[in-house]
Amino acid sequence: MVVLEWWREELKAWRPRLMWDAEAAETPLSESPTLRYFQPALDIILGPESSFSKKIVFCNLSKDKKSSFAGSTLKQTGPPRHGGSESAPVVRIELESEEEIRRALCDHFGIPMKETIRLHFSKSHAAPQGLWDH
Protein backbone atom coordinates (compact mmCIF):
# COMPACT_ATOMS: atom_id res chain seq x y z
CA MET A 1 0.00 0.00 0.00
CA VAL A 2 1.31 3.46 -0.94
CA VAL A 3 0.17 6.29 1.33
CA LEU A 4 0.61 9.99 0.63
CA GLU A 5 0.26 12.03 3.81
CA TRP A 6 -0.21 15.73 4.45
CA TRP A 7 0.57 17.83 7.50
CA ARG A 8 -2.53 19.04 9.33
CA GLU A 9 -1.44 22.11 11.25
CA GLU A 10 -4.61 22.21 13.38
CA LEU A 11 -3.92 18.61 14.50
CA LYS A 12 -0.14 19.05 14.63
CA ALA A 13 0.14 15.67 12.91
CA TRP A 14 0.51 13.93 9.57
CA ARG A 15 -2.69 12.37 8.19
CA PRO A 16 -3.31 10.12 5.16
CA ARG A 17 -4.37 12.07 2.05
CA LEU A 18 -4.23 9.51 -0.78
CA MET A 19 -3.77 5.73 -0.73
CA TRP A 20 -3.50 3.12 -3.42
CA ASP A 21 -2.51 -0.49 -3.79
CA ALA A 22 0.74 -0.52 -5.75
CA GLU A 23 0.32 -4.24 -6.44
CA ALA A 24 -3.01 -3.60 -8.21
CA ALA A 25 -1.57 -0.91 -10.49
CA GLU A 26 -1.65 -1.72 -14.20
CA THR A 27 1.93 -0.50 -14.54
CA PRO A 28 4.29 -1.38 -11.68
CA LEU A 29 5.97 1.58 -10.02
CA SER A 30 9.33 0.21 -11.16
CA GLU A 31 8.37 0.61 -14.85
CA SER A 32 7.98 3.82 -16.80
CA PRO A 33 4.47 4.01 -18.23
CA THR A 34 4.10 4.44 -21.97
CA LEU A 35 1.72 6.94 -23.58
CA ARG A 36 -0.64 4.04 -24.31
CA TYR A 37 -1.03 3.56 -20.55
CA PHE A 38 -2.58 7.05 -20.27
CA GLN A 39 -4.89 6.70 -23.30
CA PRO A 40 -8.04 5.60 -21.36
CA ALA A 41 -7.77 8.63 -19.07
CA LEU A 42 -7.13 10.94 -22.03
CA ASP A 43 -10.23 9.58 -23.79
CA ILE A 44 -12.33 10.44 -20.70
CA ILE A 45 -10.81 13.89 -20.30
CA LEU A 46 -11.31 14.78 -23.96
CA GLY A 47 -14.84 13.32 -24.08
CA PRO A 48 -17.77 15.68 -24.73
CA GLU A 49 -19.08 15.42 -21.14
CA SER A 50 -15.75 16.24 -19.49
CA SER A 51 -15.26 19.67 -17.92
CA PHE A 52 -11.79 19.69 -19.47
CA SER A 53 -13.26 19.54 -22.98
CA LYS A 54 -15.49 22.52 -22.22
CA LYS A 55 -13.12 24.84 -20.40
CA ILE A 56 -9.36 25.37 -20.38
CA VAL A 57 -8.01 24.84 -16.86
CA PHE A 58 -4.51 25.48 -15.43
CA CYS A 59 -3.31 25.20 -11.84
CA ASN A 60 0.04 25.97 -10.25
CA LEU A 61 0.38 25.02 -6.61
CA SER A 62 3.28 25.89 -4.35
CA LYS A 63 3.81 25.86 -0.61
CA ASP A 64 2.86 29.52 -0.37
CA LYS A 65 0.27 30.19 -3.04
CA LYS A 66 -2.09 28.67 -5.55
CA SER A 67 -2.72 30.14 -9.00
CA SER A 68 -5.54 28.72 -11.07
CA PHE A 69 -7.13 29.66 -14.35
CA ALA A 70 -10.48 28.42 -15.68
CA GLY A 71 -12.51 29.93 -18.52
CA SER A 72 -11.43 33.54 -18.35
CA THR A 73 -10.85 33.82 -14.59
CA LEU A 74 -7.43 33.90 -12.96
CA LYS A 75 -7.56 33.20 -9.23
CA GLN A 76 -4.68 33.53 -6.78
CA THR A 77 -4.86 32.31 -3.20
CA GLY A 78 -2.17 33.32 -0.70
CA PRO A 79 0.33 33.80 0.60
CA PRO A 80 -0.14 32.42 3.15
CA ARG A 81 -2.09 29.54 1.68
CA HIS A 82 -2.32 27.51 4.90
CA GLY A 83 -3.67 28.41 8.31
CA GLY A 84 -7.36 28.82 7.59
CA SER A 85 -9.27 30.37 4.73
CA GLU A 86 -9.73 33.66 6.57
CA SER A 87 -5.96 34.23 6.57
CA ALA A 88 -5.37 33.54 2.89
CA PRO A 89 -6.12 36.46 0.57
CA VAL A 90 -7.95 35.54 -2.63
CA VAL A 91 -7.70 37.63 -5.78
CA ARG A 92 -9.92 36.95 -8.81
CA ILE A 93 -9.15 38.64 -12.11
CA GLU A 94 -11.44 38.43 -15.15
CA LEU A 95 -9.29 38.37 -18.27
CA GLU A 96 -10.96 40.16 -21.16
CA SER A 97 -8.97 39.11 -24.21
CA GLU A 98 -6.97 36.19 -25.52
CA GLU A 99 -3.88 38.40 -25.28
CA GLU A 100 -4.51 38.90 -21.53
CA ILE A 101 -5.04 35.16 -21.09
CA ARG A 102 -1.81 34.31 -22.93
CA ARG A 103 0.09 36.88 -20.83
CA ALA A 104 -1.36 35.39 -17.60
CA LEU A 105 -0.39 31.87 -18.68
CA CYS A 106 3.13 33.13 -19.29
CA ASP A 107 3.41 35.20 -16.10
CA HIS A 108 1.68 32.85 -13.64
CA PHE A 109 2.25 29.39 -15.12
CA GLY A 110 5.54 29.81 -17.00
CA ILE A 111 4.05 28.86 -20.36
CA PRO A 112 5.70 30.93 -23.11
CA MET A 113 3.21 32.90 -25.22
CA LYS A 114 4.44 31.20 -28.40
CA GLU A 115 3.35 27.87 -26.86
CA THR A 116 -0.25 29.05 -26.39
CA ILE A 117 -0.79 30.44 -29.89
CA ARG A 118 -2.75 27.34 -30.95
CA LEU A 119 -5.06 27.39 -27.92
CA HIS A 120 -8.56 28.60 -28.71
CA PHE A 121 -10.43 30.16 -25.81
CA SER A 122 -13.86 30.77 -27.40
CA LYS A 123 -15.32 27.47 -26.12
CA SER A 124 -13.85 28.14 -22.70
CA HIS A 125 -15.45 31.61 -22.56
CA ALA A 126 -18.83 30.16 -23.60
CA ALA A 127 -18.85 27.41 -20.94
CA PRO A 128 -21.50 27.80 -18.23
CA GLN A 129 -20.34 29.94 -15.30
CA GLY A 130 -20.81 27.15 -12.76
CA LEU A 131 -18.64 24.72 -14.73
CA TRP A 132 -15.40 24.42 -12.80
CA ASP A 133 -16.21 27.56 -10.89
CA HIS A 134 -13.19 28.30 -8.79
mmCIF file with all atom_site columns, C-alpha atoms in Angstrom:
data_model
loop_
_atom_site.group_PDB
_atom_site.id
_atom_site.type_symbol
_atom_site.label_atom_id
_atom_site.label_alt_id
_atom_site.label_comp_id
_atom_site.label_asym_id
_atom_site.label_entity_id
_atom_site.label_seq_id
_atom_site.pdbx_PDB_ins_code
_atom_site.Cartn_x
_atom_site.Cartn_y
_atom_site.Cartn_z
_atom_site.occupancy
_atom_site.B_iso_or_equiv
_atom_site.pdbx_formal_charge
_atom_site.auth_seq_id
_atom_site.auth_comp_id
_atom_site.auth_asym_id
_atom_site.auth_atom_id
_atom_site.pdbx_PDB_model_num
ATOM 1   C CA . MET A 1 1   ? 0.000   0.000  0.000   1.00 0.00 ? 1   MET A CA 1
ATOM 2   C CA . VAL A 1 2   ? 1.311   3.457  -0.942  1.00 0.00 ? 2   VAL A CA 1
ATOM 3   C CA . VAL A 1 3   ? 0.170   6.288  1.330   1.00 0.00 ? 3   VAL A CA 1
ATOM 4   C CA . LEU A 1 4   ? 0.611   9.992  0.631   1.00 0.00 ? 4   LEU A CA 1
ATOM 5   C CA . GLU A 1 5   ? 0.262   12.028 3.809   1.00 0.00 ? 5   GLU A CA 1
ATOM 6   C CA . TRP A 1 6   ? -0.210  15.733 4.454   1.00 0.00 ? 6   TRP A CA 1
ATOM 7   C CA . TRP A 1 7   ? 0.574   17.834 7.500   1.00 0.00 ? 7   TRP A CA 1
ATOM 8   C CA . ARG A 1 8   ? -2.529  19.041 9.328   1.00 0.00 ? 8   ARG A CA 1
ATOM 9   C CA . GLU A 1 9   ? -1.439  22.112 11.253  1.00 0.00 ? 9   GLU A CA 1
ATOM 10  C CA . GLU A 1 10  ? -4.607  22.209 13.382  1.00 0.00 ? 10  GLU A CA 1
ATOM 11  C CA . LEU A 1 11  ? -3.922  18.613 14.498  1.00 0.00 ? 11  LEU A CA 1
ATOM 12  C CA . LYS A 1 12  ? -0.136  19.052 14.631  1.00 0.00 ? 12  LYS A CA 1
ATOM 13  C CA . ALA A 1 13  ? 0.137   15.672 12.912  1.00 0.00 ? 13  ALA A CA 1
ATOM 14  C CA . TRP A 1 14  ? 0.507   13.929 9.569   1.00 0.00 ? 14  TRP A CA 1
ATOM 15  C CA . ARG A 1 15  ? -2.689  12.375 8.194   1.00 0.00 ? 15  ARG A CA 1
ATOM 16  C CA . PRO A 1 16  ? -3.311  10.118 5.157   1.00 0.00 ? 16  PRO A CA 1
ATOM 17  C CA . ARG A 1 17  ? -4.373  12.070 2.050   1.00 0.00 ? 17  ARG A CA 1
ATOM 18  C CA . LEU A 1 18  ? -4.234  9.512  -0.785  1.00 0.00 ? 18  LEU A CA 1
ATOM 19  C CA . MET A 1 19  ? -3.774  5.731  -0.727  1.00 0.00 ? 19  MET A CA 1
ATOM 20  C CA . TRP A 1 20  ? -3.504  3.118  -3.419  1.00 0.00 ? 20  TRP A CA 1
ATOM 21  C CA . ASP A 1 21  ? -2.512  -0.491 -3.789  1.00 0.00 ? 21  ASP A CA 1
ATOM 22  C CA . ALA A 1 22  ? 0.741   -0.522 -5.752  1.00 0.00 ? 22  ALA A CA 1
ATOM 23  C CA . GLU A 1 23  ? 0.320   -4.241 -6.442  1.00 0.00 ? 23  GLU A CA 1
ATOM 24  C CA . ALA A 1 24  ? -3.006  -3.599 -8.205  1.00 0.00 ? 24  ALA A CA 1
ATOM 25  C CA . ALA A 1 25  ? -1.569  -0.914 -10.493 1.00 0.00 ? 25  ALA A CA 1
ATOM 26  C CA . GLU A 1 26  ? -1.646  -1.723 -14.202 1.00 0.00 ? 26  GLU A CA 1
ATOM 27  C CA . THR A 1 27  ? 1.929   -0.502 -14.543 1.00 0.00 ? 27  THR A CA 1
ATOM 28  C CA . PRO A 1 28  ? 4.292   -1.385 -11.682 1.00 0.00 ? 28  PRO A CA 1
ATOM 29  C CA . LEU A 1 29  ? 5.970   1.579  -10.018 1.00 0.00 ? 29  LEU A CA 1
ATOM 30  C CA . SER A 1 30  ? 9.326   0.210  -11.159 1.00 0.00 ? 30  SER A CA 1
ATOM 31  C CA . GLU A 1 31  ? 8.366   0.608  -14.846 1.00 0.00 ? 31  GLU A CA 1
ATOM 32  C CA . SER A 1 32  ? 7.981   3.817  -16.800 1.00 0.00 ? 32  SER A CA 1
ATOM 33  C CA . PRO A 1 33  ? 4.471   4.014  -18.233 1.00 0.00 ? 33  PRO A CA 1
ATOM 34  C CA . THR A 1 34  ? 4.096   4.437  -21.973 1.00 0.00 ? 34  THR A CA 1
ATOM 35  C CA . LEU A 1 35  ? 1.723   6.942  -23.580 1.00 0.00 ? 35  LEU A CA 1
ATOM 36  C CA . ARG A 1 36  ? -0.638  4.043  -24.310 1.00 0.00 ? 36  ARG A CA 1
ATOM 37  C CA . TYR A 1 37  ? -1.032  3.562  -20.550 1.00 0.00 ? 37  TYR A CA 1
ATOM 38  C CA . PHE A 1 38  ? -2.584  7.050  -20.271 1.00 0.00 ? 38  PHE A CA 1
ATOM 39  C CA . GLN A 1 39  ? -4.893  6.696  -23.301 1.00 0.00 ? 39  GLN A CA 1
ATOM 40  C CA . PRO A 1 40  ? -8.037  5.602  -21.358 1.00 0.00 ? 40  PRO A CA 1
ATOM 41  C CA . ALA A 1 41  ? -7.766  8.634  -19.069 1.00 0.00 ? 41  ALA A CA 1
ATOM 42  C CA . LEU A 1 42  ? -7.133  10.937 -22.026 1.00 0.00 ? 42  LEU A CA 1
ATOM 43  C CA . ASP A 1 43  ? -10.229 9.581  -23.787 1.00 0.00 ? 43  ASP A CA 1
ATOM 44  C CA . ILE A 1 44  ? -12.329 10.436 -20.704 1.00 0.00 ? 44  ILE A CA 1
ATOM 45  C CA . ILE A 1 45  ? -10.812 13.889 -20.296 1.00 0.00 ? 45  ILE A CA 1
ATOM 46  C CA . LEU A 1 46  ? -11.315 14.782 -23.959 1.00 0.00 ? 46  LEU A CA 1
ATOM 47  C CA . GLY A 1 47  ? -14.842 13.318 -24.078 1.00 0.00 ? 47  GLY A CA 1
ATOM 48  C CA . PRO A 1 48  ? -17.770 15.675 -24.731 1.00 0.00 ? 48  PRO A CA 1
ATOM 49  C CA . GLU A 1 49  ? -19.079 15.418 -21.136 1.00 0.00 ? 49  GLU A CA 1
ATOM 50  C CA . SER A 1 50  ? -15.754 16.242 -19.488 1.00 0.00 ? 50  SER A CA 1
ATOM 51  C CA . SER A 1 51  ? -15.260 19.672 -17.919 1.00 0.00 ? 51  SER A CA 1
ATOM 52  C CA . PHE A 1 52  ? -11.794 19.692 -19.472 1.00 0.00 ? 52  PHE A CA 1
ATOM 53  C CA . SER A 1 53  ? -13.256 19.537 -22.981 1.00 0.00 ? 53  SER A CA 1
ATOM 54  C CA . LYS A 1 54  ? -15.495 22.522 -22.224 1.00 0.00 ? 54  LYS A CA 1
ATOM 55  C CA . LYS A 1 55  ? -13.124 24.837 -20.396 1.00 0.00 ? 55  LYS A CA 1
ATOM 56  C CA . ILE A 1 56  ? -9.365  25.369 -20.378 1.00 0.00 ? 56  ILE A CA 1
ATOM 57  C CA . VAL A 1 57  ? -8.006  24.844 -16.862 1.00 0.00 ? 57  VAL A CA 1
ATOM 58  C CA . PHE A 1 58  ? -4.515  25.482 -15.433 1.00 0.00 ? 58  PHE A CA 1
ATOM 59  C CA . CYS A 1 59  ? -3.312  25.198 -11.842 1.00 0.00 ? 59  CYS A CA 1
ATOM 60  C CA . ASN A 1 60  ? 0.043   25.974 -10.248 1.00 0.00 ? 60  ASN A CA 1
ATOM 61  C CA . LEU A 1 61  ? 0.380   25.023 -6.606  1.00 0.00 ? 61  LEU A CA 1
ATOM 62  C CA . SER A 1 62  ? 3.280   25.890 -4.347  1.00 0.00 ? 62  SER A CA 1
ATOM 63  C CA . LYS A 1 63  ? 3.812   25.855 -0.607  1.00 0.00 ? 63  LYS A CA 1
ATOM 64  C CA . ASP A 1 64  ? 2.863   29.523 -0.368  1.00 0.00 ? 64  ASP A CA 1
ATOM 65  C CA . LYS A 1 65  ? 0.269   30.187 -3.043  1.00 0.00 ? 65  LYS A CA 1
ATOM 66  C CA . LYS A 1 66  ? -2.086  28.668 -5.555  1.00 0.00 ? 66  LYS A CA 1
ATOM 67  C CA . SER A 1 67  ? -2.718  30.135 -8.996  1.00 0.00 ? 67  SER A CA 1
ATOM 68  C CA . SER A 1 68  ? -5.540  28.715 -11.073 1.00 0.00 ? 68  SER A CA 1
ATOM 69  C CA . PHE A 1 69  ? -7.135  29.655 -14.349 1.00 0.00 ? 69  PHE A CA 1
ATOM 70  C CA . ALA A 1 70  ? -10.481 28.425 -15.677 1.00 0.00 ? 70  ALA A CA 1
ATOM 71  C CA . GLY A 1 71  ? -12.508 29.930 -18.518 1.00 0.00 ? 71  GLY A CA 1
ATOM 72  C CA . SER A 1 72  ? -11.428 33.544 -18.355 1.00 0.00 ? 72  SER A CA 1
ATOM 73  C CA . THR A 1 73  ? -10.849 33.822 -14.592 1.00 0.00 ? 73  THR A CA 1
ATOM 74  C CA . LEU A 1 74  ? -7.428  33.899 -12.961 1.00 0.00 ? 74  LEU A CA 1
ATOM 75  C CA . LYS A 1 75  ? -7.558  33.199 -9.231  1.00 0.00 ? 75  LYS A CA 1
ATOM 76  C CA . GLN A 1 76  ? -4.681  33.533 -6.776  1.00 0.00 ? 76  GLN A CA 1
ATOM 77  C CA . THR A 1 77  ? -4.857  32.312 -3.196  1.00 0.00 ? 77  THR A CA 1
ATOM 78  C CA . GLY A 1 78  ? -2.169  33.317 -0.696  1.00 0.00 ? 78  GLY A CA 1
ATOM 79  C CA . PRO A 1 79  ? 0.334   33.799 0.599   1.00 0.00 ? 79  PRO A CA 1
ATOM 80  C CA . PRO A 1 80  ? -0.141  32.422 3.153   1.00 0.00 ? 80  PRO A CA 1
ATOM 81  C CA . ARG A 1 81  ? -2.092  29.543 1.685   1.00 0.00 ? 81  ARG A CA 1
ATOM 82  C CA . HIS A 1 82  ? -2.323  27.510 4.898   1.00 0.00 ? 82  HIS A CA 1
ATOM 83  C CA . GLY A 1 83  ? -3.668  28.413 8.306   1.00 0.00 ? 83  GLY A CA 1
ATOM 84  C CA . GLY A 1 84  ? -7.364  28.817 7.588   1.00 0.00 ? 84  GLY A CA 1
ATOM 85  C CA . SER A 1 85  ? -9.273  30.369 4.732   1.00 0.00 ? 85  SER A CA 1
ATOM 86  C CA . GLU A 1 86  ? -9.730  33.658 6.573   1.00 0.00 ? 86  GLU A CA 1
ATOM 87  C CA . SER A 1 87  ? -5.958  34.232 6.574   1.00 0.00 ? 87  SER A CA 1
ATOM 88  C CA . ALA A 1 88  ? -5.370  33.543 2.890   1.00 0.00 ? 88  ALA A CA 1
ATOM 89  C CA . PRO A 1 89  ? -6.121  36.459 0.569   1.00 0.00 ? 89  PRO A CA 1
ATOM 90  C CA . VAL A 1 90  ? -7.952  35.535 -2.625  1.00 0.00 ? 90  VAL A CA 1
ATOM 91  C CA . VAL A 1 91  ? -7.700  37.635 -5.783  1.00 0.00 ? 91  VAL A CA 1
ATOM 92  C CA . ARG A 1 92  ? -9.922  36.951 -8.815  1.00 0.00 ? 92  ARG A CA 1
ATOM 93  C CA . ILE A 1 93  ? -9.148  38.639 -12.108 1.00 0.00 ? 93  ILE A CA 1
ATOM 94  C CA . GLU A 1 94  ? -11.435 38.428 -15.146 1.00 0.00 ? 94  GLU A CA 1
ATOM 95  C CA . LEU A 1 95  ? -9.286  38.374 -18.267 1.00 0.00 ? 95  LEU A CA 1
ATOM 96  C CA . GLU A 1 96  ? -10.962 40.160 -21.157 1.00 0.00 ? 96  GLU A CA 1
ATOM 97  C CA . SER A 1 97  ? -8.966  39.113 -24.211 1.00 0.00 ? 97  SER A CA 1
ATOM 98  C CA . GLU A 1 98  ? -6.967  36.193 -25.522 1.00 0.00 ? 98  GLU A CA 1
ATOM 99  C CA . GLU A 1 99  ? -3.882  38.398 -25.276 1.00 0.00 ? 99  GLU A CA 1
ATOM 100 C CA . GLU A 1 100 ? -4.507  38.896 -21.533 1.00 0.00 ? 100 GLU A CA 1
ATOM 101 C CA . ILE A 1 101 ? -5.042  35.155 -21.093 1.00 0.00 ? 101 ILE A CA 1
ATOM 102 C CA . ARG A 1 102 ? -1.813  34.311 -22.925 1.00 0.00 ? 102 ARG A CA 1
ATOM 103 C CA . ARG A 1 103 ? 0.092   36.879 -20.835 1.00 0.00 ? 103 ARG A CA 1
ATOM 104 C CA . ALA A 1 104 ? -1.359  35.391 -17.600 1.00 0.00 ? 104 ALA A CA 1
ATOM 105 C CA . LEU A 1 105 ? -0.388  31.869 -18.685 1.00 0.00 ? 105 LEU A CA 1
ATOM 106 C CA . CYS A 1 106 ? 3.133   33.130 -19.291 1.00 0.00 ? 106 CYS A CA 1
ATOM 107 C CA . ASP A 1 107 ? 3.408   35.201 -16.099 1.00 0.00 ? 107 ASP A CA 1
ATOM 108 C CA . HIS A 1 108 ? 1.680   32.852 -13.642 1.00 0.00 ? 108 HIS A CA 1
ATOM 109 C CA . PHE A 1 109 ? 2.251   29.392 -15.117 1.00 0.00 ? 109 PHE A CA 1
ATOM 110 C CA . GLY A 1 110 ? 5.537   29.812 -16.998 1.00 0.00 ? 110 GLY A CA 1
ATOM 111 C CA . ILE A 1 111 ? 4.045   28.856 -20.364 1.00 0.00 ? 111 ILE A CA 1
ATOM 112 C CA . PRO A 1 112 ? 5.696   30.932 -23.111 1.00 0.00 ? 112 PRO A CA 1
ATOM 113 C CA . MET A 1 113 ? 3.214   32.895 -25.220 1.00 0.00 ? 113 MET A CA 1
ATOM 114 C CA . LYS A 1 114 ? 4.444   31.199 -28.403 1.00 0.00 ? 114 LYS A CA 1
ATOM 115 C CA . GLU A 1 115 ? 3.347   27.866 -26.861 1.00 0.00 ? 115 GLU A CA 1
ATOM 116 C CA . THR A 1 116 ? -0.253  29.052 -26.392 1.00 0.00 ? 116 THR A CA 1
ATOM 117 C CA . ILE A 1 117 ? -0.789  30.438 -29.887 1.00 0.00 ? 117 ILE A CA 1
ATOM 118 C CA . ARG A 1 118 ? -2.749  27.338 -30.950 1.00 0.00 ? 118 ARG A CA 1
ATOM 119 C CA . LEU A 1 119 ? -5.055  27.391 -27.921 1.00 0.00 ? 119 LEU A CA 1
ATOM 120 C CA . HIS A 1 120 ? -8.557  28.601 -28.706 1.00 0.00 ? 120 HIS A CA 1
ATOM 121 C CA . PHE A 1 121 ? -10.434 30.157 -25.813 1.00 0.00 ? 121 PHE A CA 1
ATOM 122 C CA . SER A 1 122 ? -13.862 30.769 -27.396 1.00 0.00 ? 122 SER A CA 1
ATOM 123 C CA . LYS A 1 123 ? -15.324 27.471 -26.121 1.00 0.00 ? 123 LYS A CA 1
ATOM 124 C CA . SER A 1 124 ? -13.848 28.138 -22.697 1.00 0.00 ? 124 SER A CA 1
ATOM 125 C CA . HIS A 1 125 ? -15.451 31.607 -22.559 1.00 0.00 ? 125 HIS A CA 1
ATOM 126 C CA . ALA A 1 126 ? -18.825 30.164 -23.602 1.00 0.00 ? 126 ALA A CA 1
ATOM 127 C CA . ALA A 1 127 ? -18.847 27.414 -20.942 1.00 0.00 ? 127 ALA A CA 1
ATOM 128 C CA . PRO A 1 128 ? -21.502 27.796 -18.233 1.00 0.00 ? 128 PRO A CA 1
ATOM 129 C CA . GLN A 1 129 ? -20.338 29.935 -15.304 1.00 0.00 ? 129 GLN A CA 1
ATOM 130 C CA . GLY A 1 130 ? -20.814 27.145 -12.760 1.00 0.00 ? 130 GLY A CA 1
ATOM 131 C CA . LEU A 1 131 ? -18.641 24.724 -14.731 1.00 0.00 ? 131 LEU A CA 1
ATOM 132 C CA . TRP A 1 132 ? -15.402 24.418 -12.797 1.00 0.00 ? 132 TRP A CA 1
ATOM 133 C CA . ASP A 1 133 ? -16.214 27.561 -10.890 1.00 0.00 ? 133 ASP A CA 1
ATOM 134 C CA . HIS A 1 134 ? -13.187 28.300 -8.795  1.00 0.00 ? 134 HIS A CA 1
#
